[in-house]
mmCIF file of C-alpha atoms in Angstrom:
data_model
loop_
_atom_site.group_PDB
_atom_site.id
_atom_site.type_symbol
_atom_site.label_atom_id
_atom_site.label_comp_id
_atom_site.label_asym_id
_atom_site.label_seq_id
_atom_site.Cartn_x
_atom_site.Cartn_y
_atom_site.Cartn_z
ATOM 1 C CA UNK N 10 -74.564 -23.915 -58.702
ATOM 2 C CA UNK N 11 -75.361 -27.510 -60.462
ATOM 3 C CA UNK N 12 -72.840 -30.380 -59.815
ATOM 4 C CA UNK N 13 -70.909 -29.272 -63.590
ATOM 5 C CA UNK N 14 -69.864 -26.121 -62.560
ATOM 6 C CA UNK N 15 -69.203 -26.815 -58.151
ATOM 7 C CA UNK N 16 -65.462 -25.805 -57.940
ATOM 8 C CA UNK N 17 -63.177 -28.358 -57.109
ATOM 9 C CA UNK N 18 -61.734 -28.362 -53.768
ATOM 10 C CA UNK N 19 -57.863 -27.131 -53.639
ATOM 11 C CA UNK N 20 -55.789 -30.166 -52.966
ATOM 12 C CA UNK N 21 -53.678 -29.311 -49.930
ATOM 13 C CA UNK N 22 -49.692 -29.125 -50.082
ATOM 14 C CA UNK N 23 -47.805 -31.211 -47.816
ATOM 15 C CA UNK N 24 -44.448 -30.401 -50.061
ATOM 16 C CA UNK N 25 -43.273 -27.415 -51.908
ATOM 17 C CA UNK N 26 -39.876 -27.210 -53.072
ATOM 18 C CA UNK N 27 -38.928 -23.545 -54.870
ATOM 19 C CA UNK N 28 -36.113 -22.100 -56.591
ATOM 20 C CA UNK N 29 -34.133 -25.101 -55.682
ATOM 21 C CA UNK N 30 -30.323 -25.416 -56.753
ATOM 22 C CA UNK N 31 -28.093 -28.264 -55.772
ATOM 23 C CA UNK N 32 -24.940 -28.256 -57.190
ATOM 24 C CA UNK N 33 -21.807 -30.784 -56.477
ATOM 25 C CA UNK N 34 -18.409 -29.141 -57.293
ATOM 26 C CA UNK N 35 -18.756 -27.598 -60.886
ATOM 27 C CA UNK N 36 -21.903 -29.927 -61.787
ATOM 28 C CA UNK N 37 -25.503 -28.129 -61.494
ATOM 29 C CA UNK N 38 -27.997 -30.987 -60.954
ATOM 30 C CA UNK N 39 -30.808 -28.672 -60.063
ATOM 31 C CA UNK N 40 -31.415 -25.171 -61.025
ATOM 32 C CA UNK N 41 -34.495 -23.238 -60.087
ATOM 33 C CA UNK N 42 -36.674 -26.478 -59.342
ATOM 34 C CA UNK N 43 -40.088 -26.498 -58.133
ATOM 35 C CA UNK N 44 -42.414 -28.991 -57.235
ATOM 36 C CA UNK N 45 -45.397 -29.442 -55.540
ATOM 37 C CA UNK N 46 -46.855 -32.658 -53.558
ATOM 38 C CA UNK N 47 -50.337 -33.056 -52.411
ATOM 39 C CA UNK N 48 -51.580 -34.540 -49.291
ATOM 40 C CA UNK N 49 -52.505 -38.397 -50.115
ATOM 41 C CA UNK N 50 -51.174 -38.872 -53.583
ATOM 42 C CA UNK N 51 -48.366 -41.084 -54.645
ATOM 43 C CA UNK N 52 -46.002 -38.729 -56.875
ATOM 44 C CA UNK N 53 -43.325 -40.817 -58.823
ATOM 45 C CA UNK N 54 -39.844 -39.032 -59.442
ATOM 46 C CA UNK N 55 -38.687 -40.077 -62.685
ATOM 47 C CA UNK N 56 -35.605 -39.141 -65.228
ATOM 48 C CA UNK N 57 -32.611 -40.099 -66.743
ATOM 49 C CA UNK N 58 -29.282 -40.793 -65.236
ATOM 50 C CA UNK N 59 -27.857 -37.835 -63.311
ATOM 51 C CA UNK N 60 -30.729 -35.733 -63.507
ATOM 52 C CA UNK N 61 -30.938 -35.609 -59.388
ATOM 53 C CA UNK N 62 -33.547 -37.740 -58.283
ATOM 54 C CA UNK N 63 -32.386 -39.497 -55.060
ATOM 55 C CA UNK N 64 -30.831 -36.022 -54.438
ATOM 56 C CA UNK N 65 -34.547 -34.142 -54.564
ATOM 57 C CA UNK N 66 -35.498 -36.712 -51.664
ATOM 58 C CA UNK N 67 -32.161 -36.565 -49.553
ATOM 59 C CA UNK N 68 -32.773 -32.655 -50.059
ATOM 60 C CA UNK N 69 -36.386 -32.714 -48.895
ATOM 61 C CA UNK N 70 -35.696 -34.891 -45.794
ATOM 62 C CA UNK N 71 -32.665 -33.139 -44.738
ATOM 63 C CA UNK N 72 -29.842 -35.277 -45.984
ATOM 64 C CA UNK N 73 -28.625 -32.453 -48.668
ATOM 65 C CA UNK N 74 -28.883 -28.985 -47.821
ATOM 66 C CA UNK N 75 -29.132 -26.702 -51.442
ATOM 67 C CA UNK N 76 -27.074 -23.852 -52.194
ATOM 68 C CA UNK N 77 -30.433 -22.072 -52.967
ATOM 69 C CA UNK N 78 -34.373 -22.005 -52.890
ATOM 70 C CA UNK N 79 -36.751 -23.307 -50.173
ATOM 71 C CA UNK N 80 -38.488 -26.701 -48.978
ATOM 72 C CA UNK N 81 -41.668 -26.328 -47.174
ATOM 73 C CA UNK N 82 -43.171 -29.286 -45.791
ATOM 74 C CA UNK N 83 -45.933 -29.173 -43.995
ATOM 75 C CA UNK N 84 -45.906 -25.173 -44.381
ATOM 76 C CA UNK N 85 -42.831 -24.921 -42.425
ATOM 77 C CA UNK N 86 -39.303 -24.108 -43.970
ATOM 78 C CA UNK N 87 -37.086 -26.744 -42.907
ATOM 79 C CA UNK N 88 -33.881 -24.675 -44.415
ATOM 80 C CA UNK N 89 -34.351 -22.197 -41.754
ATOM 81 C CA UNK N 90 -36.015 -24.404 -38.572
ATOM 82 C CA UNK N 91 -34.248 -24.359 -35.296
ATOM 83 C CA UNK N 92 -32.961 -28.207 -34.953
ATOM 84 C CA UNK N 93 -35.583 -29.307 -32.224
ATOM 85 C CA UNK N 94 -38.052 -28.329 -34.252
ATOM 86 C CA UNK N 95 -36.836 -29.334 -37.694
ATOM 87 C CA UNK N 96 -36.559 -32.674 -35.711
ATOM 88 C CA UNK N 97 -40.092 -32.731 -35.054
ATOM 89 C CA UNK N 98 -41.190 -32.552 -37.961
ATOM 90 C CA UNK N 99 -38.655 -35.170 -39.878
ATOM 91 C CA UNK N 100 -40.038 -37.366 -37.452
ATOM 92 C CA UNK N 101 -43.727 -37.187 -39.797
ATOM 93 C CA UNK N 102 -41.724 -38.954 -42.608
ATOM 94 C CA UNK N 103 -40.804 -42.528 -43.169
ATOM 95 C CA UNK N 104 -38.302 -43.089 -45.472
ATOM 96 C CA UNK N 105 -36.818 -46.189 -47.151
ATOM 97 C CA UNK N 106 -33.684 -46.270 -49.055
ATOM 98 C CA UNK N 107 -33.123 -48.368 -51.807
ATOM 99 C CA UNK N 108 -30.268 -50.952 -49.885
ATOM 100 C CA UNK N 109 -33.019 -51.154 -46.965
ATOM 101 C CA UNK N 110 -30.424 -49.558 -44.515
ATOM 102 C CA UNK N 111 -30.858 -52.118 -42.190
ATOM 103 C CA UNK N 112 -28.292 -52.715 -39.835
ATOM 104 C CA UNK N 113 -27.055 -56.220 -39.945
ATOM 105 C CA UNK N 114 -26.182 -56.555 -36.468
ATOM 106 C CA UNK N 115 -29.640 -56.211 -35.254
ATOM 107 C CA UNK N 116 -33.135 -58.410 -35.804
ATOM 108 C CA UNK N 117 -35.399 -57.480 -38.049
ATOM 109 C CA UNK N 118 -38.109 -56.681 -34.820
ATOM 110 C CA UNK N 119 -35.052 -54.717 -33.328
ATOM 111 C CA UNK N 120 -34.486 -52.619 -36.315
ATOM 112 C CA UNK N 121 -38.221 -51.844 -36.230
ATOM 113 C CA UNK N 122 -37.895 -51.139 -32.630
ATOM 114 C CA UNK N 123 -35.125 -48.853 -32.604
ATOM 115 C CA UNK N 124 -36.814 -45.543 -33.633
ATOM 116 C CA UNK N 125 -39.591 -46.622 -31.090
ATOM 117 C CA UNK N 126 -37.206 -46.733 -28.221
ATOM 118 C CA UNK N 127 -34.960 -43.090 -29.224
ATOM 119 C CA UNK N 128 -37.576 -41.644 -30.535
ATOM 120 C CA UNK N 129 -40.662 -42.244 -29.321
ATOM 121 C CA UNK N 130 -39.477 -43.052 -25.757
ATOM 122 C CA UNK N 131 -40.482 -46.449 -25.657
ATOM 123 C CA UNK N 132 -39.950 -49.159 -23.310
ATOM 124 C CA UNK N 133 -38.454 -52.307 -25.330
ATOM 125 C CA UNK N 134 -40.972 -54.419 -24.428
ATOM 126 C CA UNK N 135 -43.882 -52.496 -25.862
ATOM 127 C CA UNK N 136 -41.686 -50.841 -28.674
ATOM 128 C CA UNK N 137 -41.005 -54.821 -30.051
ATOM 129 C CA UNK N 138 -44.594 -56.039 -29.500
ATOM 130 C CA UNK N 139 -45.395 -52.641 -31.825
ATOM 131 C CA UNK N 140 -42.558 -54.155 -33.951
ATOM 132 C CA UNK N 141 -44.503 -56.882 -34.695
ATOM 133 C CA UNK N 142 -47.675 -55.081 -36.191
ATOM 134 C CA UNK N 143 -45.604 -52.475 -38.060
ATOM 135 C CA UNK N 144 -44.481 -56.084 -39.604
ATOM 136 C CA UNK N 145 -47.934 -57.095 -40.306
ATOM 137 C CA UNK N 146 -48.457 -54.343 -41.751
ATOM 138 C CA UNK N 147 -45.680 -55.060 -44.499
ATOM 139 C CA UNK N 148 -46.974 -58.052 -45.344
ATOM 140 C CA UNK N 149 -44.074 -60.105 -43.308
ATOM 141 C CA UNK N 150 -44.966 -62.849 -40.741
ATOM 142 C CA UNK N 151 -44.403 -62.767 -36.944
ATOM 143 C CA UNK N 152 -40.801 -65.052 -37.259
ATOM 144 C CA UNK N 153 -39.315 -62.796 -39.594
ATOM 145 C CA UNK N 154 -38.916 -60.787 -36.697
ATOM 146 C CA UNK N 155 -36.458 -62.858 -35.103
ATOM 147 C CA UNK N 156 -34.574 -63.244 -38.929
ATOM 148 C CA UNK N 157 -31.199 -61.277 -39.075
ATOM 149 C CA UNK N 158 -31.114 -59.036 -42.361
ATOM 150 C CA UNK N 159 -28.575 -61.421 -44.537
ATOM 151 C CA UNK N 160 -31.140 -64.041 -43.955
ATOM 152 C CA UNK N 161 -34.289 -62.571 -45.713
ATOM 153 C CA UNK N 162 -34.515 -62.539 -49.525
ATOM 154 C CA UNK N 163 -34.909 -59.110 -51.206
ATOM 155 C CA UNK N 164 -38.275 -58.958 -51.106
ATOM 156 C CA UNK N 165 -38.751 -59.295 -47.693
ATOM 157 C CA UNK N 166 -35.650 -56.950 -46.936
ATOM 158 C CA UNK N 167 -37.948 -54.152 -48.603
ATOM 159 C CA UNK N 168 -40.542 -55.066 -46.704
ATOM 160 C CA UNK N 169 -38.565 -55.182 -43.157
ATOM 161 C CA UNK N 170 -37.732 -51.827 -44.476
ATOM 162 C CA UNK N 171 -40.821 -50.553 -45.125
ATOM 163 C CA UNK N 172 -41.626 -51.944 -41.761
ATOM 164 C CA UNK N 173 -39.380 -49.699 -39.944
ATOM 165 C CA UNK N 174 -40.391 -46.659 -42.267
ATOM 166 C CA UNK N 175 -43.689 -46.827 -40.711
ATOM 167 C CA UNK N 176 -42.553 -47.436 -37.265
ATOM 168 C CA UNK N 177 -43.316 -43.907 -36.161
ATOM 169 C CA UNK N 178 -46.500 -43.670 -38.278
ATOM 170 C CA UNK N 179 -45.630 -41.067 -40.503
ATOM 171 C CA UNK N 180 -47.465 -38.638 -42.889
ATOM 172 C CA UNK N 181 -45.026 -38.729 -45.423
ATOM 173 C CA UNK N 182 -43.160 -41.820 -46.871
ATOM 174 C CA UNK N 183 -40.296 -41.302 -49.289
ATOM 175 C CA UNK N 184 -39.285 -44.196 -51.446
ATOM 176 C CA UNK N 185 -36.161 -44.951 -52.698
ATOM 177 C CA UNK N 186 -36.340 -47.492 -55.558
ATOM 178 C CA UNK N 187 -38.351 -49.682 -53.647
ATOM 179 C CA UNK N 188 -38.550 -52.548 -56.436
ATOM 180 C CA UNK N 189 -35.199 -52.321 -57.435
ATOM 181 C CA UNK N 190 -33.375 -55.598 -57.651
ATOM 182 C CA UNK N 191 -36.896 -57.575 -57.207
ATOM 183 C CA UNK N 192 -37.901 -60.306 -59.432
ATOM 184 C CA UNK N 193 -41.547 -59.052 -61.203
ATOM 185 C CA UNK N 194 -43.907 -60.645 -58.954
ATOM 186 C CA UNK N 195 -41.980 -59.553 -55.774
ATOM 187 C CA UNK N 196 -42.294 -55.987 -57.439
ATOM 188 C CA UNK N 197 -45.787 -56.412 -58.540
ATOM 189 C CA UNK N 198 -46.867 -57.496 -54.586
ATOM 190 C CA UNK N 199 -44.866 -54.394 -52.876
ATOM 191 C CA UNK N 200 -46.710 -52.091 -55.767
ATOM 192 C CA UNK N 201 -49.755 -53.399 -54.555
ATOM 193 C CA UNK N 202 -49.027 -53.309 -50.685
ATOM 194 C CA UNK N 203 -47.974 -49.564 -51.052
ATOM 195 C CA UNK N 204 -51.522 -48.602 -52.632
ATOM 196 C CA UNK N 205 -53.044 -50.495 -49.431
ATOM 197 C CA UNK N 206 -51.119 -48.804 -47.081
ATOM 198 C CA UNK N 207 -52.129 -45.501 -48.955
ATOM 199 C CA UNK N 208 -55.341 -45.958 -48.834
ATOM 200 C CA UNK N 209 -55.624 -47.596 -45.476
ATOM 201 C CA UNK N 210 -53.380 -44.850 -43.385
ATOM 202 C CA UNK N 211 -53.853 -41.679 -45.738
ATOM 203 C CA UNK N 212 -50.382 -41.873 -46.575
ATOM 204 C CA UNK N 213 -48.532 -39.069 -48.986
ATOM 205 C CA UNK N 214 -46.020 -41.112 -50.623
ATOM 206 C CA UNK N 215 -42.575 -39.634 -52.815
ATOM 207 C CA UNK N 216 -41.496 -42.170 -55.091
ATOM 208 C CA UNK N 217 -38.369 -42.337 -56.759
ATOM 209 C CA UNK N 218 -37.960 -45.065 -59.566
ATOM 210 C CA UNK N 219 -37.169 -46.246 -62.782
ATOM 211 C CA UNK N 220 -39.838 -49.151 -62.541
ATOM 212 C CA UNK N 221 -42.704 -48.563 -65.267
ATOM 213 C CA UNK N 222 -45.307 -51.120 -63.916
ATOM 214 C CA UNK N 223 -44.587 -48.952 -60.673
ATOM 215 C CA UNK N 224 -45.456 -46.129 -62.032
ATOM 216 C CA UNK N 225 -48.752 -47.328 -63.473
ATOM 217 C CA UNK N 226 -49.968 -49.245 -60.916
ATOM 218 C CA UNK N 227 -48.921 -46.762 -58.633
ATOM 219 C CA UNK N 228 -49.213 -43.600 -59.055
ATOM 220 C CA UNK N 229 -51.127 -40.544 -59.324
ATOM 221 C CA UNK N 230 -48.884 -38.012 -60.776
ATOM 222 C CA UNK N 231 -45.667 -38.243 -62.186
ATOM 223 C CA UNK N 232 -42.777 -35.632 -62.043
ATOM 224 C CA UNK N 233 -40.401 -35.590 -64.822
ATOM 225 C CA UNK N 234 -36.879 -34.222 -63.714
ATOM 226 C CA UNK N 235 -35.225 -32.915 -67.112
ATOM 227 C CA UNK N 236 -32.540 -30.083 -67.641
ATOM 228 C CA UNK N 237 -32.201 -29.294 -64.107
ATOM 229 C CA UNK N 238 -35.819 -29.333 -62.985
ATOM 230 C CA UNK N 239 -39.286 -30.185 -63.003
ATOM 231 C CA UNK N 240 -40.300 -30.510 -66.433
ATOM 232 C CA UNK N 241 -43.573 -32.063 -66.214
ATOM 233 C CA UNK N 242 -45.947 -32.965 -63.426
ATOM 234 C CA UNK N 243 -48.912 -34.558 -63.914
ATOM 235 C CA UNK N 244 -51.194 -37.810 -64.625
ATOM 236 C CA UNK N 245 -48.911 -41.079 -66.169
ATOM 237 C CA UNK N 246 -50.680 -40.614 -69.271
ATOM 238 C CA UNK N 247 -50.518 -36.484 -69.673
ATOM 239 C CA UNK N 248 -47.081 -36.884 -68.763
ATOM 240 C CA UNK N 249 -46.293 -39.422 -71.749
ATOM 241 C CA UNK N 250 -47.421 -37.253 -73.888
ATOM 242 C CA UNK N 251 -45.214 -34.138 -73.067
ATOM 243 C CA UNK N 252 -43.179 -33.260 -76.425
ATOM 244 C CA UNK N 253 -39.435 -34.045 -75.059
ATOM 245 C CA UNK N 254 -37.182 -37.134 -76.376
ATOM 246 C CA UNK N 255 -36.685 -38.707 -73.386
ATOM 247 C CA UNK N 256 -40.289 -38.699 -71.740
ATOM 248 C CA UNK N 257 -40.930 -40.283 -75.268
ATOM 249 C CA UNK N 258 -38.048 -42.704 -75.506
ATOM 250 C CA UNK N 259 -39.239 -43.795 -72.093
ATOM 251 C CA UNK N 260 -42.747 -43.760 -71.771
ATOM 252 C CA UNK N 261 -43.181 -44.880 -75.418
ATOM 253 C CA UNK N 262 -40.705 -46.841 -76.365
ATOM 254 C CA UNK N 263 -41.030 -51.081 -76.355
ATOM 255 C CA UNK N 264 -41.068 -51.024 -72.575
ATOM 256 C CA UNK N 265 -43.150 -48.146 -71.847
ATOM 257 C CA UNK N 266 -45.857 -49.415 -74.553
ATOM 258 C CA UNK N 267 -45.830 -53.063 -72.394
ATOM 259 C CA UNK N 268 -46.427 -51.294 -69.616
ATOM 260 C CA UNK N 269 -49.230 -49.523 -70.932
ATOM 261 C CA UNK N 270 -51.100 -52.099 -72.512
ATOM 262 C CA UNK N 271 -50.801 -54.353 -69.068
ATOM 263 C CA UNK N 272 -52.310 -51.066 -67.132
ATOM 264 C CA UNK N 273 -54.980 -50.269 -69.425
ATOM 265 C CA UNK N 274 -56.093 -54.318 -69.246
ATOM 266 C CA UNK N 275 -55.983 -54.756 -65.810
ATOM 267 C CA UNK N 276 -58.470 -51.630 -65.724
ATOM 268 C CA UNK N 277 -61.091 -53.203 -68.370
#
């Protein structure tokens, strides 16, 4: 077999979500979703308002629980996993929410320290002195560890964030808005940190936002919620081609074209 016709070896799935349906009240936000994540690839969850994005992640880590369909991660149904076990496996993600979730009363080091110590059984003096590379790994300095939360800008309250997301080295990060509320080069610096950490750690990363130089300086497939589910799934540029108004209004309107031009230069 010459090297045009070798088969391409099946990407591995670290996520599937099937016949998913989330509904609040009378409102349907999903119905019959499915989606598929791959081990190592940064997906970005994109779509209008109300179309159920931050609700596909809170549903995948456990925060929403569906009125139908199934969530595999890792192979293993979380829907139906006795709670120890379920915990186990929640404890492979890292997940940062689009405030930061920090809590206010505690350091930045002792918010990073906190999953250490409950759930990795650390004492507090090694769990804070792993505090402080989690940090360096952020891109944050060694004093921002002594910095309460309301004294950090926004950028480097993402970052603290992020910190603590990777405290327990996860498999899995989910992303909420990350770069929401950052000025452009604050955004264009986390973009870049995230494809580090990627690429350094072998991260899978879910990415919720509505940031286009995110998504193109980011990702590696985007997922297109629309109508209750997945409509499209695929490479940036696939995707903005897919034959629906909004993917179109978005993706090719005065924004989306500005974002495309900047990607394709930065690649010549």
């Amino acid at each position: 077999m010459n090297a045009q016709t070798q088969a391409v070896p099946a990407r591995e799935t670290v996520i599937e979500v099937r016949g998913l349906i989330n509904r609040f009240g009378s409102q349907t936000v999903h119905e019959n979703l499915d989606l598929d994540v791959y081990r190592g690839e940064i997906i970005g969850i994109v779509g209008g308002s109300g179309t159920g994005k931050s609700v596909l992640l809170r549903t995948i880590i456990g925060l929403v629980r569906p009125i139908a369909g199934e969530v595999r991660v890792f192979g293993e149904n979380l829907l139906s996993l006795p709670a120890e076990r379920r915990s186990q496996v929640e404890r492979r993600f890292g997940v940062l929410f689009q405030s930061g979730a920090l809590f206010s009363s505690l350091t930045v080091a002792e918010n990073i320290a906190l999953p250490l110590i409950e759930h990795a059984g650390l004492p507090r003096i090694d769990a804070t002195r792993l505090a402080g590379v989690k940090l360096a790994l952020a891109g944050l300095p060694v004093d921002a560890g002594r910095k309460y939360p309301s004294e950090l800008s926004g950028g480097m309250i993402k970052r603290a964030a992020l910190a603590r997301a990777l405290a327990l080295d996860p498999e899995i990060l989910f992303l909420d808005e990350p770069t929401a509320g950052l000025d452009p080069i604050s955004a264009a610096a986390f973009d870049s940190l995230l494809v580090t950490l990627r690429n350094a750690l072998g991260l899978t990363v879910f990415l919720v936002t509505h940031d286009l130089d995110t998504l193109y300086s980011t990702c590696d497939r985007v997922a297109v919620l629309s109508q209750k589910r997945v409509l499209a799934a695929a490479p940036i540029d696939e995707v903005a081609r897919t034959d629906d108004p909004w993917v179109q209004a978005y993706f090719n309107g005065p924004r989306g074209r500005a974002a495309t031009f900047a990607a394709h230069k930065g690649k010549d």
